[in-house]
Amino acid sequence: MVCYSHQGEVSRKALQSMNRGHASMMLAATYLLFASPVSQAVVSSDPAATVLPHHAARSHHLLAQLDEPGLKSTAALVLDATHDSVLYSRRADVALPIASITKLMTALVVLEAGEPLDEMIEISSEDRSNGKGAHSRLAVGNTLSRGDLIHLALMASENRAAHALGRTFPGGLPAVVLAMNVKAAALGMTSARFVDPTGLSSDNVASSEDLSKLVVAASKDPRIREYSTDGRYAVQVGRRTLGFRNTNSLVLNPAWNIVVQKTGYIAEAGRCLVMQAVIEDRTVVIVLLNSFGKYTRVADARRIRKWMEAKLLEHGASTLATKT
């Protein structure tokens, strides 16, 4: 019979205990290796001292970035018209020069005046303007229908077309400017002021909030919707056919569902863009004022779309909250 001393028995039990402890540690290490990123966080007794692993910290940082679309425009507004809520705003209550965004109001009051769209109007020397941004492909003596002039003013931002529309408005230029300001007041555009129908004057001003009201009103007219979102359009002037392209490249992008839009530019206003579009089944009004660089306003519109898609994908509809 083999006998074990008491000391030997104690040593054997201690060894077994150590082996069990080693196995437990191995199991714990294996679990941590294959656990989810959240479970891999090292937690201390102090909540403030919790440390996230590198990839989890990066994900946390990216989620935090979703709170801002990272726009480059000086003033901006993103309005969810479907749910009547402001998704994002920056200096949205500040009145700024709006350049050719003015033409949306010009088209609105001209159409509401009810003059025949097939009436032919001749471009006159009065419709010529000088200065940067006053470019026009319509020559003095060209004759186009009122409908074509509205089409070109909205789609191609044609300055002579817009001026001719104002000049031939019942009562002439003073009457059309008055009608534009009266309409602005009726829409609740409290900061808006118009002095000409083209937007070449820097005295045409409005806030982003006010312009969102103009976009919503303009979107209710099917002719403005059609004309402003047409990608290309050709008109016959004498023996020549002139082709025009939309000043907003997004209307030619099949990934975008744009309901109404207008671009603008003069030196004092910078690059501007307003539009109503459908994004993730929501009707969204976007206003971007004083964008620096030729492509910044379009890039900002893309940033807004990606921002909305990311927010909805990550967190659902309730996360699109008001930003000021």
CSV table of C-alpha atoms in Angstrom, one decimal:
chain,number,residue,atom,x,y,z
A,1,MET,CA,0.0,0.0,0.0
A,2,VAL,CA,1.3,3.3,-1.0
A,3,CYS,CA,1.0,6.1,1.6
A,4,TYR,CA,1.2,9.8,1.0
A,5,SER,CA,2.3,12.2,3.6
A,6,HIS,CA,0.1,15.1,4.6
A,7,GLN,CA,2.6,17.6,3.1
A,8,GLY,CA,2.5,15.7,-0.2
A,9,GLU,CA,-1.3,15.7,-0.3
A,10,VAL,CA,-1.4,19.5,0.2
A,11,SER,CA,1.1,20.0,-2.6
A,12,ARG,CA,-0.9,17.9,-5.0
A,13,LYS,CA,-4.1,19.8,-4.3
A,14,ALA,CA,-2.3,23.1,-4.7
A,15,LEU,CA,-1.0,22.0,-8.1
A,16,GLN,CA,-4.5,20.9,-9.2
A,17,SER,CA,-5.8,24.3,-8.1
A,18,MET,CA,-3.1,26.1,-10.1
A,19,ASN,CA,-3.9,24.0,-13.2
A,20,ARG,CA,-7.6,24.9,-12.9
A,21,GLY,CA,-6.7,28.6,-12.5
A,22,HIS,CA,-4.5,28.4,-15.6
A,23,ALA,CA,-7.3,26.7,-17.6
A,24,SER,CA,-9.7,29.5,-16.5
A,25,MET,CA,-7.3,32.1,-17.6
A,26,MET,CA,-6.9,30.4,-21.0
A,27,LEU,CA,-10.7,30.3,-21.5
A,28,ALA,CA,-10.9,34.0,-20.6
A,29,ALA,CA,-8.2,34.9,-23.0
A,30,THR,CA,-9.9,32.9,-25.8
A,31,TYR,CA,-13.2,34.6,-25.1
A,32,LEU,CA,-11.6,38.1,-25.2
A,33,LEU,CA,-9.9,37.2,-28.5
A,34,PHE,CA,-13.2,36.4,-30.3
A,35,ALA,CA,-15.6,38.7,-28.4
A,36,SER,CA,-17.4,41.6,-30.0
A,37,PRO,CA,-15.6,45.0,-30.3
A,38,VAL,CA,-17.7,46.4,-27.5
A,39,SER,CA,-16.9,43.5,-25.1
A,40,GLN,CA,-13.2,44.0,-25.8
A,41,ALA,CA,-13.2,47.4,-24.0
A,42,VAL,CA,-11.0,47.4,-20.9
A,43,VAL,CA,-13.2,48.5,-18.0
A,44,SER,CA,-11.8,49.8,-14.8
A,45,SER,CA,-13.6,50.6,-11.6
A,46,ASP,CA,-13.6,54.2,-12.6
A,47,PRO,CA,-16.2,54.7,-15.5
A,48,ALA,CA,-14.2,57.7,-16.8
A,49,ALA,CA,-11.2,55.5,-17.2
A,50,THR,CA,-12.8,53.1,-19.6
A,51,VAL,CA,-10.6,52.5,-22.6
A,52,LEU,CA,-11.9,51.5,-26.1
A,53,PRO,CA,-9.8,49.5,-28.5
A,54,HIS,CA,-8.5,51.3,-31.6
A,55,HIS,CA,-11.2,50.2,-34.0
A,56,ALA,CA,-14.0,50.7,-31.5
A,57,ALA,CA,-12.7,54.2,-30.7
A,58,ARG,CA,-12.6,55.0,-34.5
A,59,SER,CA,-16.2,53.8,-34.9
A,60,HIS,CA,-17.2,56.0,-32.0
A,61,HIS,CA,-15.5,59.0,-33.6
A,62,LEU,CA,-17.2,58.4,-36.9
A,63,LEU,CA,-20.6,58.2,-35.3
A,64,ALA,CA,-19.9,61.5,-33.5
A,65,GLN,CA,-19.1,63.1,-36.9
A,66,LEU,CA,-22.6,62.2,-38.2
A,67,ASP,CA,-24.0,65.0,-36.0
A,68,GLU,CA,-22.6,67.5,-38.6
A,69,PRO,CA,-22.7,67.3,-42.4
A,70,GLY,CA,-19.4,69.2,-42.6
A,71,LEU,CA,-20.7,71.9,-45.0
A,72,LYS,CA,-18.5,74.6,-46.5
A,73,SER,CA,-21.2,77.1,-47.3
A,74,THR,CA,-21.4,80.2,-45.1
A,75,ALA,CA,-25.2,79.9,-44.5
A,76,ALA,CA,-27.3,76.7,-44.9
A,77,LEU,CA,-30.6,75.2,-44.1
A,78,VAL,CA,-31.9,71.7,-44.4
A,79,LEU,CA,-35.6,71.4,-43.9
A,80,ASP,CA,-37.5,68.1,-43.8
A,81,ALA,CA,-40.8,69.2,-45.4
A,82,THR,CA,-42.3,65.7,-44.9
A,83,HIS,CA,-42.0,65.9,-41.1
A,84,ASP,CA,-42.0,69.8,-40.9
A,85,SER,CA,-38.7,69.9,-39.1
A,86,VAL,CA,-35.3,71.6,-39.4
A,87,LEU,CA,-32.6,69.0,-39.7
A,88,TYR,CA,-29.7,71.4,-39.9
A,89,SER,CA,-29.1,75.2,-40.0
A,90,ARG,CA,-26.2,77.6,-40.0
A,91,ARG,CA,-26.8,81.3,-40.0
A,92,ALA,CA,-30.2,80.5,-41.4
A,93,ASP,CA,-31.7,83.8,-40.1
A,94,VAL,CA,-29.1,86.1,-41.7
A,95,ALA,CA,-30.1,88.0,-44.8
A,96,LEU,CA,-27.5,87.7,-47.5
A,97,PRO,CA,-27.3,88.5,-51.3
A,98,ILE,CA,-29.0,85.7,-53.2
A,99,ALA,CA,-27.9,86.4,-56.8
A,100,SER,CA,-29.9,84.4,-59.4
A,101,ILE,CA,-32.0,82.6,-56.8
A,102,THR,CA,-34.0,85.8,-57.4
A,103,LYS,CA,-35.2,84.2,-60.7
A,104,LEU,CA,-37.4,81.8,-58.8
A,105,MET,CA,-39.4,84.7,-57.5
A,106,THR,CA,-39.4,86.4,-60.9
A,107,ALA,CA,-40.9,83.2,-62.5
A,108,LEU,CA,-43.4,82.9,-59.7
A,109,VAL,CA,-44.9,86.3,-60.1
A,110,VAL,CA,-44.8,86.3,-63.9
A,111,LEU,CA,-46.7,83.0,-64.0
A,112,GLU,CA,-49.2,84.2,-61.4
A,113,ALA,CA,-49.8,87.3,-63.6
A,114,GLY,CA,-51.3,85.0,-66.2
A,115,GLU,CA,-49.9,86.6,-69.3
A,116,PRO,CA,-49.9,84.2,-72.4
A,117,LEU,CA,-46.8,81.9,-72.4
A,118,ASP,CA,-46.9,81.7,-76.2
A,119,GLU,CA,-46.6,85.5,-76.6
A,120,MET,CA,-43.4,86.4,-78.4
A,121,ILE,CA,-41.0,88.8,-76.7
A,122,GLU,CA,-38.0,90.5,-78.3
A,123,ILE,CA,-34.8,91.0,-76.4
A,124,SER,CA,-34.0,94.7,-76.4
A,125,SER,CA,-31.0,96.8,-75.5
A,126,GLU,CA,-32.7,97.5,-72.1
A,127,ASP,CA,-32.2,93.8,-71.2
A,128,ARG,CA,-28.4,94.1,-71.5
A,129,SER,CA,-26.5,94.3,-68.2
A,130,ASN,CA,-22.8,94.9,-67.6
A,131,GLY,CA,-20.5,93.5,-65.0
A,132,LYS,CA,-19.4,90.0,-63.8
A,133,GLY,CA,-22.1,87.5,-63.9
A,134,ALA,CA,-24.1,89.4,-66.6
A,135,HIS,CA,-23.2,87.0,-69.4
A,136,SER,CA,-26.0,86.1,-71.8
A,137,ARG,CA,-26.2,84.1,-75.0
A,138,LEU,CA,-29.3,85.9,-76.1
A,139,ALA,CA,-28.6,88.7,-78.5
A,140,VAL,CA,-30.5,91.9,-78.9
A,141,GLY,CA,-33.2,91.3,-81.5
A,142,ASN,CA,-33.7,87.6,-80.6
A,143,THR,CA,-37.4,86.8,-80.2
A,144,LEU,CA,-38.7,84.1,-77.9
A,145,SER,CA,-41.9,83.1,-76.3
A,146,ARG,CA,-42.6,84.1,-72.7
A,147,GLY,CA,-42.6,80.4,-71.8
A,148,ASP,CA,-39.2,79.9,-73.3
A,149,LEU,CA,-37.9,82.9,-71.5
A,150,ILE,CA,-39.1,81.5,-68.2
A,151,HIS,CA,-37.6,78.2,-69.1
A,152,LEU,CA,-34.2,79.6,-69.8
A,153,ALA,CA,-34.2,81.9,-66.8
A,154,LEU,CA,-34.8,79.0,-64.4
A,155,MET,CA,-32.8,76.3,-66.1
A,156,ALA,CA,-29.8,78.2,-67.6
A,157,SER,CA,-30.1,81.3,-65.4
A,158,GLU,CA,-30.4,83.5,-68.4
A,159,ASN,CA,-30.1,87.1,-67.3
A,160,ARG,CA,-31.5,88.8,-70.4
A,161,ALA,CA,-34.4,86.4,-70.4
A,162,ALA,CA,-35.2,87.3,-66.8
A,163,HIS,CA,-34.9,91.0,-67.4
A,164,ALA,CA,-37.2,90.7,-70.5
A,165,LEU,CA,-39.8,89.0,-68.4
A,166,GLY,CA,-39.7,91.8,-65.9
A,167,ARG,CA,-39.7,94.5,-68.5
A,168,THR,CA,-42.8,93.1,-70.2
A,169,PHE,CA,-44.6,92.4,-66.9
A,170,PRO,CA,-47.9,94.4,-66.7
A,171,GLY,CA,-46.7,97.8,-65.5
A,172,GLY,CA,-43.0,97.1,-66.4
A,173,LEU,CA,-40.0,96.8,-64.1
A,174,PRO,CA,-41.3,98.8,-61.2
A,175,ALA,CA,-44.5,96.7,-61.1
A,176,VAL,CA,-42.6,93.4,-61.2
A,177,VAL,CA,-40.3,94.4,-58.4
A,178,LEU,CA,-43.3,95.5,-56.3
A,179,ALA,CA,-45.0,92.2,-57.1
A,180,MET,CA,-41.9,90.3,-56.0
A,181,ASN,CA,-41.8,92.1,-52.7
A,182,VAL,CA,-45.5,91.7,-52.1
A,183,LYS,CA,-45.3,88.0,-52.8
A,184,ALA,CA,-42.3,87.7,-50.4
A,185,ALA,CA,-44.4,89.4,-47.7
A,186,ALA,CA,-47.3,87.0,-48.4
A,187,LEU,CA,-45.0,84.0,-48.0
A,188,GLY,CA,-43.7,85.3,-44.7
A,189,MET,CA,-40.2,86.1,-46.0
A,190,THR,CA,-39.6,88.8,-43.5
A,191,SER,CA,-35.9,89.5,-44.4
A,192,ALA,CA,-36.3,89.4,-48.2
A,193,ARG,CA,-35.9,92.4,-50.4
A,194,PHE,CA,-35.9,92.6,-54.2
A,195,VAL,CA,-34.8,95.4,-56.4
A,196,ASP,CA,-34.5,93.7,-59.8
A,197,PRO,CA,-35.8,90.5,-61.5
A,198,THR,CA,-32.4,89.0,-62.5
A,199,GLY,CA,-30.4,88.9,-59.2
A,200,LEU,CA,-27.5,90.8,-60.6
A,201,SER,CA,-28.0,93.4,-57.9
A,202,SER,CA,-26.4,92.6,-54.5
A,203,ASP,CA,-29.3,94.4,-53.0
A,204,ASN,CA,-31.5,91.4,-53.6
A,205,VAL,CA,-31.2,89.7,-50.2
A,206,ALA,CA,-33.0,87.0,-48.1
A,207,SER,CA,-32.2,84.6,-45.3
A,208,SER,CA,-31.9,80.8,-45.8
A,209,GLU,CA,-35.1,80.4,-43.8
A,210,ASP,CA,-37.0,82.8,-46.1
A,211,LEU,CA,-35.6,81.1,-49.2
A,212,SER,CA,-36.9,77.8,-48.0
A,213,LYS,CA,-40.4,79.3,-48.1
A,214,LEU,CA,-39.8,80.5,-51.6
A,215,VAL,CA,-38.7,77.0,-52.7
A,216,VAL,CA,-41.8,75.4,-51.2
A,217,ALA,CA,-44.1,77.9,-53.0
A,218,ALA,CA,-42.3,77.5,-56.3
A,219,SER,CA,-42.5,73.7,-56.0
A,220,LYS,CA,-46.3,73.9,-56.2
A,221,ASP,CA,-46.2,75.2,-59.8
A,222,PRO,CA,-45.7,72.4,-62.3
A,223,ARG,CA,-44.2,74.7,-64.8
A,224,ILE,CA,-41.5,75.8,-62.4
A,225,ARG,CA,-40.8,72.2,-61.5
A,226,GLU,CA,-40.4,71.2,-65.1
A,227,TYR,CA,-38.4,74.2,-66.3
A,228,SER,CA,-36.0,74.4,-63.4
A,229,THR,CA,-35.1,70.6,-63.5
A,230,ASP,CA,-34.8,70.2,-67.3
A,231,GLY,CA,-31.3,69.1,-68.1
A,232,ARG,CA,-31.1,70.5,-71.6
A,233,TYR,CA,-33.2,72.8,-73.7
A,234,ALA,CA,-32.9,74.3,-77.2
A,235,VAL,CA,-34.6,77.4,-78.6
A,236,GLN,CA,-34.9,78.7,-82.2
A,237,VAL,CA,-33.6,82.2,-82.6
A,238,GLY,CA,-33.8,83.3,-86.2
A,239,ARG,CA,-32.1,80.7,-88.3
A,240,ARG,CA,-30.1,79.4,-85.4
A,241,THR,CA,-30.8,76.8,-82.8
A,242,LEU,CA,-29.3,77.6,-79.4
A,243,GLY,CA,-28.8,74.7,-76.9
A,244,PHE,CA,-28.7,75.4,-73.2
A,245,ARG,CA,-27.7,73.2,-70.2
A,246,ASN,CA,-28.8,73.3,-66.7
A,247,THR,CA,-26.5,75.3,-64.4
A,248,ASN,CA,-27.0,72.6,-61.7
A,249,SER,CA,-25.1,69.4,-62.6
A,250,LEU,CA,-27.1,67.4,-60.1
A,251,VAL,CA,-30.3,67.4,-62.3
A,252,LEU,CA,-28.4,65.2,-64.8
A,253,ASN,CA,-27.5,62.7,-62.1
A,254,PRO,CA,-30.1,59.9,-62.1
A,255,ALA,CA,-29.3,59.2,-58.5
A,256,TRP,CA,-31.0,62.5,-57.5
A,257,ASN,CA,-34.7,63.1,-57.5
A,258,ILE,CA,-34.9,66.9,-57.7
A,259,VAL,CA,-38.3,68.5,-57.6
A,260,VAL,CA,-37.3,72.2,-58.1
A,261,GLN,CA,-33.9,73.9,-58.1
A,262,LYS,CA,-32.1,77.2,-58.8
A,263,THR,CA,-28.5,78.2,-58.7
A,264,GLY,CA,-27.0,81.7,-58.3
A,265,TYR,CA,-23.7,83.6,-58.5
A,266,ILE,CA,-22.4,87.1,-58.2
A,267,ALA,CA,-19.2,88.1,-56.5
A,268,GLU,CA,-21.1,89.5,-53.4
A,269,ALA,CA,-23.2,86.4,-53.0
A,270,GLY,CA,-20.7,83.7,-53.8
A,271,ARG,CA,-22.1,80.4,-55.2
A,272,CYS,CA,-25.6,79.7,-54.1
A,273,LEU,CA,-28.0,76.8,-54.5
A,274,VAL,CA,-31.6,76.1,-53.4
A,275,MET,CA,-33.6,73.0,-54.2
A,276,GLN,CA,-36.3,70.6,-53.1
A,277,ALA,CA,-35.4,67.0,-53.5
A,278,VAL,CA,-36.6,63.6,-52.3
A,279,ILE,CA,-34.0,61.9,-50.1
A,280,GLU,CA,-34.7,58.6,-48.3
A,281,ASP,CA,-38.4,59.0,-49.1
A,282,ARG,CA,-38.4,62.5,-47.4
A,283,THR,CA,-39.1,65.7,-49.2
A,284,VAL,CA,-36.1,67.9,-48.3
A,285,VAL,CA,-35.5,71.6,-48.9
A,286,ILE,CA,-31.8,72.5,-49.1
A,287,VAL,CA,-30.6,76.1,-49.1
A,288,LEU,CA,-26.9,76.9,-49.5
A,289,LEU,CA,-25.6,80.5,-49.6
A,290,ASN,CA,-22.1,81.9,-50.2
A,291,SER,CA,-20.3,78.8,-51.1
A,292,PHE,CA,-16.6,79.4,-52.0
A,293,GLY,CA,-15.3,77.6,-55.1
A,294,LYS,CA,-17.1,76.6,-58.3
A,295,TYR,CA,-18.1,73.1,-57.0
A,296,THR,CA,-18.6,73.7,-53.3
A,297,ARG,CA,-22.4,74.1,-53.4
A,298,VAL,CA,-22.8,70.8,-55.3
A,299,ALA,CA,-20.4,69.1,-53.0
A,300,ASP,CA,-22.3,70.4,-50.0
A,301,ALA,CA,-25.5,69.1,-51.4
A,302,ARG,CA,-23.9,65.7,-51.7
A,303,ARG,CA,-22.6,65.9,-48.1
A,304,ILE,CA,-26.1,66.6,-46.9
A,305,ARG,CA,-27.4,63.6,-48.7
A,306,LYS,CA,-24.7,61.3,-47.4
A,307,TRP,CA,-25.2,62.7,-43.9
A,308,MET,CA,-28.9,62.0,-44.0
A,309,GLU,CA,-28.4,58.5,-45.4
A,310,ALA,CA,-25.8,57.7,-42.7
A,311,LYS,CA,-27.9,59.0,-39.8
A,312,LEU,CA,-30.9,57.1,-40.9
A,313,LEU,CA,-28.9,53.9,-41.5
A,314,GLU,CA,-27.1,54.0,-38.2
A,315,HIS,CA,-29.8,55.2,-35.8
A,316,GLY,CA,-33.2,55.5,-37.6
A,317,ALA,CA,-35.5,58.4,-38.3
A,318,SER,CA,-35.6,59.8,-34.7
A,319,THR,CA,-31.9,60.8,-34.8
A,320,LEU,CA,-32.3,63.5,-37.4
A,321,ALA,CA,-32.6,66.3,-34.9
A,322,THR,CA,-32.5,70.1,-35.2
A,323,LYS,CA,-29.1,71.7,-35.5
A,324,THR,CA,-28.4,75.5,-35.2
